[in-house]
Coordinates of C-alpha atoms in Angstrom, one line a residue:
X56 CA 7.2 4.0 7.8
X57 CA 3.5 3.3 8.3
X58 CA 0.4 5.1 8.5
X59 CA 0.4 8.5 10.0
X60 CA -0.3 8.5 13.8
X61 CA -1.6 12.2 13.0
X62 CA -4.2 14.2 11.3
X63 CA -2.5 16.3 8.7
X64 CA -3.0 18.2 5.7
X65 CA -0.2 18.3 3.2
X66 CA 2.4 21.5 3.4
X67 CA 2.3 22.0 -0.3
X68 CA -1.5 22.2 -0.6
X69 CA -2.1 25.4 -2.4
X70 CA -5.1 27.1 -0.3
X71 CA -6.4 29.4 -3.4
X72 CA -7.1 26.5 -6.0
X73 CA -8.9 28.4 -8.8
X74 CA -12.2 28.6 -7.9
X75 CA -13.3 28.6 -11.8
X76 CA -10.9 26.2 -12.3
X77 CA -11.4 21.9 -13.1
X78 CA -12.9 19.6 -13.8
X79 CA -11.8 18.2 -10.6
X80 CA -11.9 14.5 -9.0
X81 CA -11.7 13.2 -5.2
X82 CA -9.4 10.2 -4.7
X83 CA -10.1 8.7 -1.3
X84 CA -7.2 5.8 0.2
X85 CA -8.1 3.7 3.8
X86 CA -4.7 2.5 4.4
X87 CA -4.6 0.2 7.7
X88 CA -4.2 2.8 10.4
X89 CA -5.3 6.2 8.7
X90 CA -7.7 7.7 5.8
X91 CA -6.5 10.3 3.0
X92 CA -8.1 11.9 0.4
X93 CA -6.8 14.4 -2.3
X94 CA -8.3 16.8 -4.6
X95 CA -7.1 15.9 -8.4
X96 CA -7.0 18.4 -11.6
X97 CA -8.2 17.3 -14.9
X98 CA -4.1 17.5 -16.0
X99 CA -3.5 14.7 -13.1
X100 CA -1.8 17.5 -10.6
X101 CA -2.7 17.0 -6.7
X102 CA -4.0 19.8 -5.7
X103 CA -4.7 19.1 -1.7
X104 CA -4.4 16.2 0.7
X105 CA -5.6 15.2 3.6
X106 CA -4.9 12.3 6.0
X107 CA -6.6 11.4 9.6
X108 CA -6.1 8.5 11.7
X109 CA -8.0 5.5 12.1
X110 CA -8.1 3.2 15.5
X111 CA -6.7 -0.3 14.9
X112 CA -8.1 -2.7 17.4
X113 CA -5.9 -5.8 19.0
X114 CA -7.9 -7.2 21.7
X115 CA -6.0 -10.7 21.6
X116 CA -3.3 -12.1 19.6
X117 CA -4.0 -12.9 15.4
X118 CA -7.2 -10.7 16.1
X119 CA -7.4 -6.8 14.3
X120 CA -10.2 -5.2 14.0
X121 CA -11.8 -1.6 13.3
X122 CA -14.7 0.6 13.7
X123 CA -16.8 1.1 9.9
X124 CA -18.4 4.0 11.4
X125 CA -15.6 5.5 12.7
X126 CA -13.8 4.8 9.2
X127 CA -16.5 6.5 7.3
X128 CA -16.4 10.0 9.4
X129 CA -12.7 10.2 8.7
X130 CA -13.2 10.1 5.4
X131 CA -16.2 12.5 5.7
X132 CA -13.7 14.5 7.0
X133 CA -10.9 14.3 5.0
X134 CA -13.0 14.7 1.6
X135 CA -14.4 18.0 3.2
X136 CA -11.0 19.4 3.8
X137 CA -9.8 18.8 0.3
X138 CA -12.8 20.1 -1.5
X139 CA -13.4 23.3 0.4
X140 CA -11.2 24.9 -2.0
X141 CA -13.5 24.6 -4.7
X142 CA -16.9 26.5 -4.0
X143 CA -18.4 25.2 -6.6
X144 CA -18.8 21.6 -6.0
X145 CA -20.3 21.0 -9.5
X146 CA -17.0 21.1 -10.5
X147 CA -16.4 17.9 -8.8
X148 CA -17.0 15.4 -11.2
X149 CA -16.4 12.3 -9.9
X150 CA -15.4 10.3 -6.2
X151 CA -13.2 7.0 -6.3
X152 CA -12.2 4.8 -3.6
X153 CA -9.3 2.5 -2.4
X154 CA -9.4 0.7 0.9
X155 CA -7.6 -2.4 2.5
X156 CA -9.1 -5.6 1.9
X157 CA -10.7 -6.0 4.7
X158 CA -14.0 -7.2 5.8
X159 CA -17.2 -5.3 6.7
X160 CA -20.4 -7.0 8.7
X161 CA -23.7 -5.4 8.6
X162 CA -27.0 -6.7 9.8
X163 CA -30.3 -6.2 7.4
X164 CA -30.7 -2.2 8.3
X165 CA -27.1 -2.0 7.7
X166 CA -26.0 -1.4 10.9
X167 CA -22.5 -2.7 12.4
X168 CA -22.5 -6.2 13.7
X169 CA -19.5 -6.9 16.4
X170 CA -16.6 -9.7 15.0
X171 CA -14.9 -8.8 18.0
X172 CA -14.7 -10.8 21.8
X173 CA -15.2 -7.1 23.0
X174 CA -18.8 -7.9 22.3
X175 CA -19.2 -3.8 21.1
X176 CA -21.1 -4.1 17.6
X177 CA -19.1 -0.9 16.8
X178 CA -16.6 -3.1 16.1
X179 CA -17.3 -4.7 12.8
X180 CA -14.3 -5.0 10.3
X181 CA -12.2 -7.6 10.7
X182 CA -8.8 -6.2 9.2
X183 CA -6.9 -7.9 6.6
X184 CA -4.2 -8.1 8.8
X185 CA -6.3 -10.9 11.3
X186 CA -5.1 -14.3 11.4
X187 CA -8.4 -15.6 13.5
X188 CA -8.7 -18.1 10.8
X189 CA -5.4 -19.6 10.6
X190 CA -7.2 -23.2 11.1
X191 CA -10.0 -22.4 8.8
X192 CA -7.7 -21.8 5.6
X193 CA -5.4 -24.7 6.4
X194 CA -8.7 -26.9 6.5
X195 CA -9.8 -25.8 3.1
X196 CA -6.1 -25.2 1.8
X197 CA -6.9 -29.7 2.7
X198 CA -9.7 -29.8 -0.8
X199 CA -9.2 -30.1 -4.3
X200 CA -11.5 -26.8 -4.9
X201 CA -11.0 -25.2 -8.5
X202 CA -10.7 -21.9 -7.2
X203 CA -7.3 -22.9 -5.2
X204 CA -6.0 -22.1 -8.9
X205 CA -6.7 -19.0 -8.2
X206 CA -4.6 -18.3 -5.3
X207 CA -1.1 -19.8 -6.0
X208 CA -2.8 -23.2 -4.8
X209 CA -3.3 -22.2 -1.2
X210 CA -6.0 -19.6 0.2
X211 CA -4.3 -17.4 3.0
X212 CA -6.2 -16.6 6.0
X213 CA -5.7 -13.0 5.6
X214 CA -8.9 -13.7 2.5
X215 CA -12.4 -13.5 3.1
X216 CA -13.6 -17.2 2.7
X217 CA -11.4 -18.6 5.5
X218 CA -12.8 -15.3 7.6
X219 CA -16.6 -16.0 7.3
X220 CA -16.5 -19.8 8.2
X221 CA -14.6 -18.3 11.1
X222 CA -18.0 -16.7 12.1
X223 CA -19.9 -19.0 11.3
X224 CA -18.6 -21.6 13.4
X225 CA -16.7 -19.0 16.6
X226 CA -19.7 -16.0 16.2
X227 CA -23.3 -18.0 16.1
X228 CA -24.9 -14.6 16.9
X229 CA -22.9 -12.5 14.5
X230 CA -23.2 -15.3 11.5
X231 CA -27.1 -15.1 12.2
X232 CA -27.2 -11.2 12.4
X233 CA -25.4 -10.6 9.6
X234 CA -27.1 -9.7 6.1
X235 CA -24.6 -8.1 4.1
X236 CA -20.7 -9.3 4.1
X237 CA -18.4 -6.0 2.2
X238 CA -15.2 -5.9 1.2
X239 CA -13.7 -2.5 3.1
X240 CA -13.6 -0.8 -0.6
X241 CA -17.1 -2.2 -1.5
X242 CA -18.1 -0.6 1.9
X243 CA -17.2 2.7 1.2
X244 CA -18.9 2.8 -2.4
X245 CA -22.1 1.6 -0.1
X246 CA -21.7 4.0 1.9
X247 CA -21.6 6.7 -0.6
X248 CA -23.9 5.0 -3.3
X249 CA -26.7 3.0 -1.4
X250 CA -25.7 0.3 -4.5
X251 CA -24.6 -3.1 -3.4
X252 CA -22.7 -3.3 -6.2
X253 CA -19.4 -4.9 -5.7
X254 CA -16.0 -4.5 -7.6
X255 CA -14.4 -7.2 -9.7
X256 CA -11.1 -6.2 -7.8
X257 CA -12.1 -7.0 -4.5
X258 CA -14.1 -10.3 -5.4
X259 CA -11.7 -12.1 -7.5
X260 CA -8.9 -10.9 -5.3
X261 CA -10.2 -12.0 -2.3
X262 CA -13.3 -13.2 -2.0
X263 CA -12.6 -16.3 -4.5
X264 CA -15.0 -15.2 -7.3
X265 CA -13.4 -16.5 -10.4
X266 CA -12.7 -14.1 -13.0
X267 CA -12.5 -14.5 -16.9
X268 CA -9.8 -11.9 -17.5
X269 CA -12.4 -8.9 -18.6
X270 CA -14.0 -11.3 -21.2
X271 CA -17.4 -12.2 -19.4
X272 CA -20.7 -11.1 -21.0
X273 CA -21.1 -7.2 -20.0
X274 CA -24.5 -5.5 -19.4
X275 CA -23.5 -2.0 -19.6
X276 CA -21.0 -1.2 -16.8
X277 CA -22.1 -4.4 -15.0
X278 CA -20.9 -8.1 -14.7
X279 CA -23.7 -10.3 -13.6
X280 CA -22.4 -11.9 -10.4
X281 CA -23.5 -15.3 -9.9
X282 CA -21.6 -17.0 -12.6
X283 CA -18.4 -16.1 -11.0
X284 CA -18.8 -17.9 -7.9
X285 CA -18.4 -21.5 -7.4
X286 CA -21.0 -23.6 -5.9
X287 CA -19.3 -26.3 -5.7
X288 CA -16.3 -24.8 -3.5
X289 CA -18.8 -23.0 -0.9
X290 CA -20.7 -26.3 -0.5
X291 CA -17.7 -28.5 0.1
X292 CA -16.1 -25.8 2.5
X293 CA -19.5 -25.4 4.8
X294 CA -21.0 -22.1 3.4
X295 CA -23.3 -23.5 1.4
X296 CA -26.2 -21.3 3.0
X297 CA -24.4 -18.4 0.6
X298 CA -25.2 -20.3 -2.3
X299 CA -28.5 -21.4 -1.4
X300 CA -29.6 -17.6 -0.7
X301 CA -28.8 -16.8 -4.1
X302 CA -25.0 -14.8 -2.7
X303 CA -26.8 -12.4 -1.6
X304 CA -25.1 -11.3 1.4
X305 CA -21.7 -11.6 -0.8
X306 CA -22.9 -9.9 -4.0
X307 CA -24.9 -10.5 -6.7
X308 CA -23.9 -7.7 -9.3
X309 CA -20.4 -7.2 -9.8
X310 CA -18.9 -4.0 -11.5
X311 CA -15.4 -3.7 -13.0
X312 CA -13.2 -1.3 -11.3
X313 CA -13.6 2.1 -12.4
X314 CA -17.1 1.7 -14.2
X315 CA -19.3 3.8 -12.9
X316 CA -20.9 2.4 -9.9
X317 CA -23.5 5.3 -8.8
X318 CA -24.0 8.5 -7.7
X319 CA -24.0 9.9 -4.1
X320 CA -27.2 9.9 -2.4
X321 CA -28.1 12.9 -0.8
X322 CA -27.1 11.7 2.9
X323 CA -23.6 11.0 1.9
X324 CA -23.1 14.0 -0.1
X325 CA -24.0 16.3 3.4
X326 CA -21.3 13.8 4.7
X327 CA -18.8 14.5 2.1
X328 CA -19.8 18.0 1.8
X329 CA -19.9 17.5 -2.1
X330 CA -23.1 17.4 -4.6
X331 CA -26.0 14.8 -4.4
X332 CA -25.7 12.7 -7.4
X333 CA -21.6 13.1 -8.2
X334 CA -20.7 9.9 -10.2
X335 CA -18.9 7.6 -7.6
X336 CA -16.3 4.7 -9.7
X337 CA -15.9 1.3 -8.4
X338 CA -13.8 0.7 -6.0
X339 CA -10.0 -0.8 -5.8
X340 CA -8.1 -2.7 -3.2
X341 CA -5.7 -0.4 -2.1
X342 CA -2.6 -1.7 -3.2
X343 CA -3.9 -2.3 -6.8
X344 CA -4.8 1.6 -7.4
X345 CA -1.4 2.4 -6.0
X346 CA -0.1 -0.4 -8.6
X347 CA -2.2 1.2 -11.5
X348 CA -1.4 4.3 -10.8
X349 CA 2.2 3.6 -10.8
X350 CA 2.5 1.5 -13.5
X351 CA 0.4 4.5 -15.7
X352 CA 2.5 6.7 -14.8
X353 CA 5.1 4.6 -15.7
X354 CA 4.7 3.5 -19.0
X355 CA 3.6 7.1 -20.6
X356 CA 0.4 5.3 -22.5
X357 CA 2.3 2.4 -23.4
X358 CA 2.0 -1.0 -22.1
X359 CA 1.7 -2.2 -18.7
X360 CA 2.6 -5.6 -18.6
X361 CA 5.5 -6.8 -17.8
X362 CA 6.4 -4.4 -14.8
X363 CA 6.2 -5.5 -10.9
X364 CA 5.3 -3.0 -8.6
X365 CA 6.0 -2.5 -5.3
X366 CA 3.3 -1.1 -2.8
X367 CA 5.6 -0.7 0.0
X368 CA 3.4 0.7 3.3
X369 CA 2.4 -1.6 6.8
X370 CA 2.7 -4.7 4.4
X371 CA 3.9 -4.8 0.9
X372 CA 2.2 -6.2 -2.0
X373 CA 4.0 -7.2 -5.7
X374 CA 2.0 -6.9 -8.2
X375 CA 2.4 -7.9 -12.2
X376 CA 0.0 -8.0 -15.0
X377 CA 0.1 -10.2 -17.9
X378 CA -1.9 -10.8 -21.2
X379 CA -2.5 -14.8 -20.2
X380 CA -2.5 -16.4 -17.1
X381 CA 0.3 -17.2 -15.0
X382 CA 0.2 -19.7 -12.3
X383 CA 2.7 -19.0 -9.6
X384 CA 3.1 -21.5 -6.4
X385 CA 2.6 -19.6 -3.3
X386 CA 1.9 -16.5 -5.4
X387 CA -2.1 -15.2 -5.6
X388 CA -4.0 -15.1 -8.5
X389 CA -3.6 -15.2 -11.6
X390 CA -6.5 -12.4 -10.9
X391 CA -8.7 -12.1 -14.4
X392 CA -9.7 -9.0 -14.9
X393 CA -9.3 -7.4 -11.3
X394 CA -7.5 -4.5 -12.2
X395 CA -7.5 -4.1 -16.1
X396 CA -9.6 -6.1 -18.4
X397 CA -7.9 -8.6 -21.0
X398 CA -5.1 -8.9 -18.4
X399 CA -4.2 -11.2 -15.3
X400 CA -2.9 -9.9 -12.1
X401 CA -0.4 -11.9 -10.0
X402 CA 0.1 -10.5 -6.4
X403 CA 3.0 -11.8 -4.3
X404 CA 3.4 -9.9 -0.9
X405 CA 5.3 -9.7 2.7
X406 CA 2.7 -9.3 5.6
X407 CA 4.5 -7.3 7.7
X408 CA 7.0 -4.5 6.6
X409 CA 6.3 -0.9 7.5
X410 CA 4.6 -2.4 10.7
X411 CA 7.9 -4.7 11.0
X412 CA 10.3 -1.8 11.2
X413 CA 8.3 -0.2 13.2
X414 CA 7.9 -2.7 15.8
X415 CA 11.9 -3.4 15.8
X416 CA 12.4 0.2 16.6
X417 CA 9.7 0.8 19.2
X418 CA 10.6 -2.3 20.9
X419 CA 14.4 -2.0 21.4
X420 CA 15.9 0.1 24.1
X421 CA 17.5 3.2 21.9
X422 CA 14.0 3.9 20.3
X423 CA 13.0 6.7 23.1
X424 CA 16.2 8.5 22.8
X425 CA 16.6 8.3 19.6
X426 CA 13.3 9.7 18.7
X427 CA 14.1 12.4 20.7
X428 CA 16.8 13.2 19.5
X429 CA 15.5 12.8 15.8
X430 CA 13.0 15.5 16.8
X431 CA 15.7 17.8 18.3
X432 CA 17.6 17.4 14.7
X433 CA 13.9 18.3 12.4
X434 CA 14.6 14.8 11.5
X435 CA 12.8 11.8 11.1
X436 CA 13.7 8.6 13.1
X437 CA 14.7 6.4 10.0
X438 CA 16.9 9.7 8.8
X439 CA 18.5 9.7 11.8
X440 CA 19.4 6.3 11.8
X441 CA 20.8 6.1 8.0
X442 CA 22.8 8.8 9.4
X443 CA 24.4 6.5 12.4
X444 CA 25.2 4.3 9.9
X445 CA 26.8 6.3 7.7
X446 CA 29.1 7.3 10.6
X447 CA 29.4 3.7 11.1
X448 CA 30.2 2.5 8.1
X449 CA 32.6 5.5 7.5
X450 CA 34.5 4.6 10.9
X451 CA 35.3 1.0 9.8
X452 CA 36.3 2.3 6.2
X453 CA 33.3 0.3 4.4
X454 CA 32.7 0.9 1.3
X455 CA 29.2 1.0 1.9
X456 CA 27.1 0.6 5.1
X457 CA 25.4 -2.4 3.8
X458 CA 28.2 -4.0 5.0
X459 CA 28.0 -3.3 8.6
X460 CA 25.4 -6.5 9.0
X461 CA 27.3 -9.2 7.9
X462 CA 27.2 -10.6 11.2
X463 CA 23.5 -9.3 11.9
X464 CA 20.9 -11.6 10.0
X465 CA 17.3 -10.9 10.3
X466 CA 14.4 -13.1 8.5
X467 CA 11.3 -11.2 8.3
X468 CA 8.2 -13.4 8.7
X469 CA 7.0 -12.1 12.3
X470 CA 3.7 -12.2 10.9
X471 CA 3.7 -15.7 8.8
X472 CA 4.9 -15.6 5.2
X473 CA 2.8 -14.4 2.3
X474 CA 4.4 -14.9 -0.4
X475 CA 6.1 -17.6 -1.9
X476 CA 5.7 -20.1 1.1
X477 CA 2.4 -19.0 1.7
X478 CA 2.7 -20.3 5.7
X479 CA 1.2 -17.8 8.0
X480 CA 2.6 -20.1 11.0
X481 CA 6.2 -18.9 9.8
X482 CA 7.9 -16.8 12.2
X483 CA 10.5 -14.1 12.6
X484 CA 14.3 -14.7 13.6
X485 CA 17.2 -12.2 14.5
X486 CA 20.8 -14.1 14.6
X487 CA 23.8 -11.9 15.8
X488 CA 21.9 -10.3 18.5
X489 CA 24.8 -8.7 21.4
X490 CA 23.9 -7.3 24.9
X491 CA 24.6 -3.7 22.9
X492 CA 21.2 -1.3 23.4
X493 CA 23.1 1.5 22.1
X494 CA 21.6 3.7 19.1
X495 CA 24.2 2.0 17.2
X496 CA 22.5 -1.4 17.4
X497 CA 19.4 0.5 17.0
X498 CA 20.7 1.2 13.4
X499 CA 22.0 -2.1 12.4
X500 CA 18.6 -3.5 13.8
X501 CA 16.9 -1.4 11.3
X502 CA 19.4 -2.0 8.6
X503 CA 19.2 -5.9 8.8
X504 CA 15.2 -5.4 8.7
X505 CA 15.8 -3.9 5.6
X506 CA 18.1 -6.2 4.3
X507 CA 15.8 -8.9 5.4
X508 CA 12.6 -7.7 3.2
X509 CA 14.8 -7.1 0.4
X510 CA 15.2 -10.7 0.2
X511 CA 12.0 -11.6 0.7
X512 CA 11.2 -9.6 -2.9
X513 CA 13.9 -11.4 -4.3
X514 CA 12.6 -14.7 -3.4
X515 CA 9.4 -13.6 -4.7
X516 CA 10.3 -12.1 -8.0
X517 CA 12.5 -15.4 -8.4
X518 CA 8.9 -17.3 -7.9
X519 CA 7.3 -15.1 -10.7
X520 CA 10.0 -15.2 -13.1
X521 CA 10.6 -18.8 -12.8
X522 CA 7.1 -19.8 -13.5
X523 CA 6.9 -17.9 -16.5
X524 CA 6.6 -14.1 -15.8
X525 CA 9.0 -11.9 -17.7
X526 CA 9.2 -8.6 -15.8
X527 CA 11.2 -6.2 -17.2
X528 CA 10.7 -3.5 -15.0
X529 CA 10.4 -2.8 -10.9
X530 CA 8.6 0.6 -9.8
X531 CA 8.1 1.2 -6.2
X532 CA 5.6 3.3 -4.0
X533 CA 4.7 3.9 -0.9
X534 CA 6.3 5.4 2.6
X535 CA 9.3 2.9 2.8
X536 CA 9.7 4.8 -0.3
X537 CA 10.9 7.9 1.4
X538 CA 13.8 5.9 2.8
X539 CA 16.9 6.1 0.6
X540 CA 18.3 3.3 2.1
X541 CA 15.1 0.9 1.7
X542 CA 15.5 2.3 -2.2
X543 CA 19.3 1.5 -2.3
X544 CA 19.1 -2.0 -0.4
X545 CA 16.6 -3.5 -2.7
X546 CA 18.8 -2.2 -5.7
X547 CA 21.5 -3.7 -4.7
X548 CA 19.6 -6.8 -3.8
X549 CA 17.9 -6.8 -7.0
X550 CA 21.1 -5.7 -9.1
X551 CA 19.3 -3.0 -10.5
X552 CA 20.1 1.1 -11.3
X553 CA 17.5 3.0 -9.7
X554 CA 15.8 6.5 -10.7
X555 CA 13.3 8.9 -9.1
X556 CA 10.3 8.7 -11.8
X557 CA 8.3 12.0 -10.1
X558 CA 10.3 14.6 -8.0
X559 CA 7.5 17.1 -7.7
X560 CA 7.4 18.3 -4.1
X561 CA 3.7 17.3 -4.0
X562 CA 4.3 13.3 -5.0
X563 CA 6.6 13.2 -2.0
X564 CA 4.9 11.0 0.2
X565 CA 4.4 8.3 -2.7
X566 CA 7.7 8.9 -4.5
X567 CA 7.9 6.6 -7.6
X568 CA 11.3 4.7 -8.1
X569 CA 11.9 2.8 -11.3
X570 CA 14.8 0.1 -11.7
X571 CA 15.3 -2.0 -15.4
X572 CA 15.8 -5.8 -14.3

């Protein structure tokens, strides 16, 4: 239901791509716990995927982090598998990448700096997933900053701001060492560029720069930074030393996503195994270029407003554009201009979902067998368990196997609450909960988790609608995806019909379901 624990290359890649064939592009993804990358035809087609695992770090509780080095080898790696296909490498015209939002330390030679109590500077990213700051965000959640607009009125602590006072005030050393502060996305275009160029997406999204919907002055592809952040906000929070060194550890020049944001230097093409100087786009969170993507695809050149998607993966994220602003309570943005310009993105989200099931199953005494046995079948876990209840449900002559919890209740905040509380002190609850540790309880464990995050979307989308949002539309992505009864439940939640938008073998992984509301 998460990231692959695996390196992998997708069954249906087709190993004689025409070598005289393209133009072809590289899309690149860093999900939490892997990296893929996938070879794209001028028609849209995937031609090749490949995925390899990244570590994720806990050394003590609210704390995640990973390794940027580490991070930019596997997708060395990856990009080389899904291009060797194509002996010509002119015929690669262009690299893009999508990362998680979360947050890179260099020192000035750009070289890692450690945010972790291991002390190693290899690791350097604090994840997006890290609640260190908890006390930070609540303390500036306290002010009357403008940019609190921005965010549905409270910053979370899974954003950048809250994250760098953390330093600051728990990392002397590290604060001092470090010279550049990237969003992971930004990172990676570093990485391949040299430019220190950052994307509109990641800044307004994240980092509190406020944008103007796509409607500030453009100089060519570029949005002159410093206008977008607030003085004001980083002075009354303690960061003023940012804005008195002219933001230039948190970016100065500021691209909108997809512009061109440069070439690849010569060391990261040898990395990539592709041409020196292939145009490089900037970058996207990765949840947003799942979202665009989706919501392309979608509406067939017609408009995209108006449809909430769904990235469903370790967390989820729901996402909406709109042709004005849309203040939400407990809801981030609205966004201006981070994924489209003219248009305002609201993003509502459940921290943990993919990583919740997960947990629930690995934790409970069934899992091991069950696995097993799963493997013995050529099945996955979660198919094996929709199967159980099937049998279940069939036994006790339901007419459908949602009905098999109504005495099992689980809320879903193990990790705080997103979205629309916006309380990252929330917790997780089961109520129902027997002495039973068969596989049978396994299932309805897995089913009320289900059930549980279904609701959770509801509440949110109630938030949206209710504040002025008119969604007509829900389209859904992502590996809960390929569950069938993660599909069903949140129809049936919802009240919506539900259809499989792209049924080509090669899509499978990121089926993408459509419901009318």
């Amino acid at each position: 239901m998460s990231d692959p624990t695996s390196t992998q290359t997708d069954p249906d890649n087709d190993p004689n791509i025409d070598p005289t064939g393209g133009p072809y592009y590289i899309g690149v993804d860093v999900g939490t716990g892997s990296v893929r990358a996938g070879l794209v035809g001028h028609t849209g087609a995937v031609e090749r995927t490949h995925t390899q695992p990244i570590a994720v770090m806990n050394p003590q509780k609210d704390f995640y982090v990973q390794d940027s080095e580490e991070i930019w080898q596997a997708v060395g790696l990856c990009v080389k598998v899904v291009s060797e296909g194509v002996p010509d490498k002119g015929a690669i015209k262009g690299i893009g990448f999508d990362a998680t939002c979360s947050l890179v330390v260099l020192d000035s030679n750009f070289k890692p700096v450690c945010v972790s109590p291991t002390g190693d500077d290899r690791h350097n990213v604090i994840m997006w997933m890290d609640h260190r700051a908890k006390s930070e965000a609540e303390e500036i959640n306290t002010g009357s900053h403008r940019v609190l607009e921005y965010v549905g009125g409270r910053l979370s602590p899974e954003m950048q701001t809250p994250k760098l006072l953390w330093l600051k005030r728990s990392m002397e050393d590290t604060w001092k060492r470090a010279a550049h502060f990237f969003d992971l996305p930004d990172y990676l275009t570093f990485r391949a560029t040299g430019s220190l160029r950052r994307s509109l997406c990641s800044l307004v999204c994240k980092w509190t720069y406020v944008g103007q919907g796509g409607r500030a002055e453009v100089e060519g592809p570029v949005l002159r930074g410093p206008e977008g952040w607030d003085r004001t906000f980083f002075e009354a929070i303690g960061l003023e030393e940012l804005a008195e060194e002219g933001w230039r550890r948190i970016g100065t020049e500021v691209c909108a996503p997809g512009d061109r944001c440069g070439t690849l230097t010569h060391t990261a093409a040898h990395t990539l195994g592709l041409d020196a100087h292939t145009p490089v786009a900037a970058s996207l969170i990765d949840a947003h270029a799942g979202f665009l993507a989706m919501a392309g695809a979608a509406a067939g050149g017609g408009r995209l407003t108006g449809r909430l998607g769904l990235i469903n993966g370790t967390s989820t994220c729901h996402l909406v554009l709109s042709p004005s602003p849309v203040a939400v309570g407990g809801v981030w943005g609205p966004y201006g201009g981070a994924v489209l310009p003219q248009t305002y993105l609201a993003e509502g989200g459940i921290t943990a979902s993919g990583s919740l099931i997960d947990h629930l199953l690995k934790t409970h005494p069934a899992y091991e067998k069950s696995l097993a046995d799963a493997d013995d079948d050529g099945r996955s876990i979660y198919e094996r368990l929709e199967g159980v209840l099937e049998v279940m449900g069939g036994r006790e002559g339901l007419s459908s196997p949602s009905l098999l919890t109504r005495h099992l209740h689980l809320y879903p905040d193990y990790h705080g609450n997103r979205s629309p509380l916006a309380d990252p002190d929330m917790a997780g609850m089961v109520c129902g909960v027997t002495l039973d540790a068969s596989e049978e309880s396994l299932a309805m464990i897995y089913l009320s988790a289900i059930q549980g995050l279904a609701y959770t979307t509801r509440q949110i989308l109630a938030a949206m609608t209710s504040s002025g949002h008119v969604i007509t539309r829900l389209l859904m992505c992502g590996g809960l995806c390929a569950s069938n009864t993660y599909i069903q439940t949140h129809a049936d939640v919802l009240d919506i019909t539900t259809r499989s938008s792209l049924s080509s073998s090669k899509c499978n992984r990121t089926n993408l379901r459509t419901g009318t509301l």
